[in-house]
Coordinates of C-alpha atoms in Angstrom, one line a residue:
M34 CA 0.0 0.0 0.0
A35 CA 1.3 3.5 -0.9
N36 CA 2.5 5.6 2.0
W37 CA 0.2 8.5 1.2
L38 CA -2.8 6.2 1.2
K39 CA -2.4 5.5 5.0
Y40 CA -2.7 9.3 5.6
V41 CA -5.8 9.6 3.5
I42 CA -7.5 6.7 5.3
A43 CA -6.6 8.1 8.7
F44 CA -7.9 11.5 7.8
A45 CA -11.1 10.1 6.3
S46 CA -11.7 7.9 9.4
A47 CA -11.1 10.9 11.8
F48 CA -13.5 13.0 9.7
A49 CA -16.2 10.3 9.8
L50 CA -15.8 9.8 13.5
M51 CA -16.0 13.6 14.1
L52 CA -19.2 13.8 12.0
A53 CA -20.8 10.9 13.9
I54 CA -20.0 12.4 17.3
R55 CA -21.3 15.8 16.3
T56 CA -24.5 14.4 14.8
L57 CA -25.3 11.8 17.5
A58 CA -23.7 13.0 20.7
F59 CA -23.0 16.8 20.8
S60 CA -23.8 19.9 18.9
I61 CA -23.0 23.6 19.2
H62 CA -25.7 26.2 19.1
I63 CA -25.2 30.0 18.9
I64 CA -27.7 32.1 21.0
N65 CA -29.6 34.6 18.8
G66 CA -31.6 37.0 21.0
S67 CA -32.2 37.5 24.7
G68 CA -34.7 34.8 25.7
L69 CA -32.4 33.5 28.5
S70 CA -30.6 36.6 29.5
P71 CA -28.8 37.3 31.8
V72 CA -27.8 33.6 32.0
F73 CA -27.0 33.3 28.3
Q74 CA -26.2 36.4 26.2
D75 CA -26.7 37.0 22.5
G76 CA -23.8 35.4 20.6
D77 CA -22.9 32.8 23.3
R78 CA -22.0 29.3 21.9
L79 CA -23.6 26.5 23.9
L80 CA -22.6 22.8 23.9
I81 CA -25.7 20.6 23.7
N82 CA -25.7 17.0 24.8
R83 CA -27.9 15.3 22.3
C84 CA -27.8 12.0 24.2
S85 CA -28.8 13.4 27.6
Y86 CA -32.4 12.0 27.4
G87 CA -31.5 9.0 25.3
L88 CA -30.3 8.5 21.7
R89 CA -32.8 10.3 19.5
I90 CA -33.9 8.4 16.4
E91 CA -35.9 10.5 13.9
G92 CA -37.5 8.4 11.2
N93 CA -38.2 11.4 8.9
G94 CA -41.5 9.9 7.9
I95 CA -40.1 6.4 7.3
L96 CA -39.7 5.2 10.9
P97 CA -41.6 6.5 14.0
Y98 CA -39.8 8.8 16.4
S99 CA -38.1 7.0 19.3
R100 CA -35.3 7.3 21.9
L101 CA -32.9 4.5 22.9
M102 CA -32.0 4.3 26.6
R103 CA -34.6 7.0 27.3
S104 CA -34.5 9.1 30.4
P105 CA -37.1 11.9 31.2
V106 CA -36.4 15.6 31.2
K107 CA -36.2 16.9 34.7
R108 CA -37.7 20.0 36.1
G109 CA -35.1 22.8 36.0
D110 CA -33.1 21.4 33.0
I111 CA -32.1 23.9 30.3
V112 CA -33.0 22.2 27.1
A113 CA -32.7 22.8 23.3
F114 CA -35.8 22.2 21.3
T115 CA -37.6 22.9 18.0
V116 CA -41.0 24.4 17.9
P117 CA -43.8 22.0 16.9
C118 CA -45.5 24.5 14.5
D119 CA -44.0 25.4 11.1
S120 CA -44.3 29.2 11.6
I121 CA -41.2 29.5 13.9
A122 CA -38.2 27.7 12.6
G123 CA -34.9 27.1 14.3
L124 CA -33.5 25.7 17.6
Y125 CA -34.6 27.3 20.9
I126 CA -33.3 27.2 24.4
A127 CA -35.6 27.2 27.5
R128 CA -35.8 25.9 31.1
C129 CA -38.2 23.0 31.9
K130 CA -40.7 24.3 34.4
A131 CA -43.2 21.4 34.4
V132 CA -43.0 17.7 33.6
P133 CA -45.8 15.3 32.7
G134 CA -48.4 15.2 35.5
D135 CA -47.7 18.7 36.9
T136 CA -50.4 21.3 37.2
I137 CA -49.5 24.5 35.5
S138 CA -50.4 27.7 37.3
T139 CA -50.1 31.2 35.9
Q140 CA -50.6 34.6 37.5
E141 CA -54.2 34.7 36.3
G142 CA -54.9 31.2 37.8
P143 CA -54.5 27.7 36.5
L144 CA -53.8 27.4 32.8
L145 CA -56.5 25.6 31.0
V146 CA -55.5 23.9 27.8
P147 CA -58.3 22.4 25.7
G148 CA -58.1 18.6 26.0
L149 CA -55.4 18.6 28.6
K150 CA -57.4 20.2 31.5
T151 CA -54.8 21.5 34.0
C152 CA -52.2 18.7 33.8
A153 CA -49.6 18.0 31.1
K154 CA -50.1 14.7 29.4
V155 CA -47.4 12.0 29.0
D156 CA -44.3 13.2 27.1
Y157 CA -45.3 16.9 27.0
Y158 CA -43.3 19.5 28.9
W159 CA -43.8 23.2 29.8
L160 CA -40.7 25.1 28.8
E161 CA -40.2 28.8 29.7
S162 CA -37.4 31.2 28.8
I163 CA -36.4 33.7 31.4
N164 CA -37.4 36.6 29.2
P165 CA -41.3 36.6 29.0
S166 CA -41.3 38.3 25.6
N167 CA -39.6 35.3 23.9
P168 CA -42.0 34.0 21.2
A169 CA -40.8 30.4 21.4
D170 CA -41.7 29.1 24.8
S171 CA -44.8 27.4 26.3
R172 CA -46.4 30.6 27.4
H173 CA -46.9 31.4 23.7
I174 CA -47.1 28.0 21.9
G175 CA -48.3 25.6 24.7
F176 CA -46.8 22.3 25.7
I177 CA -43.7 21.0 23.9
P178 CA -43.7 17.3 22.9
E179 CA -40.7 15.3 24.0
S180 CA -40.1 14.4 20.4
H181 CA -39.1 18.1 19.8
I182 CA -36.6 18.2 22.6
I183 CA -33.1 17.9 21.1
G184 CA -31.0 17.6 24.3
E185 CA -29.7 19.3 27.4
V186 CA -27.5 22.4 27.4
V187 CA -24.3 21.3 29.0
S188 CA -22.2 24.4 29.1
V189 CA -21.2 27.7 27.5
L190 CA -18.2 27.2 25.3
Y191 CA -17.5 30.9 25.3
H192 CA -19.2 34.2 25.7
R193 CA -19.1 36.6 22.7
K194 CA -18.0 39.5 25.0
N195 CA -14.8 37.6 25.8
I196 CA -13.7 37.6 22.2
R197 CA -11.5 40.6 21.3
L198 CA -11.4 41.9 17.8
Q199 CA -7.9 43.3 17.0

């Protein structure tokens, strides 16, 4: 085997391994907006653990959605999710305020959701951002299904304000 071919195979293997880890285990998300300020600022890069609630398997219409080695989202977790409706695209970050079986209470009294009474049903979560004007949280769009939760935010890789432009 040619000497250069060993390097090509090693590089291709490392690249494939990096893609697999980034797709299945971790991803990086850049904060756009102030939905979770002052905890997360506009421009922060967050590391998201995509396996924190089990390995997510999306069938894309061919297979049904499922999670291997599933564990539930816990109250207080900061999670990344997509919005169930088509009108708001993108990945969003919010804190889990209620898990299935909890009763949701707002300042005006208990929240009544048609068909759900006052309790979240199985596999639906109440996610709220710190900033109440954020359009993509449960106060505006209702309960978020577990199938739309991507994973848990693990840490901030770096804050935008720490980067100096020279």
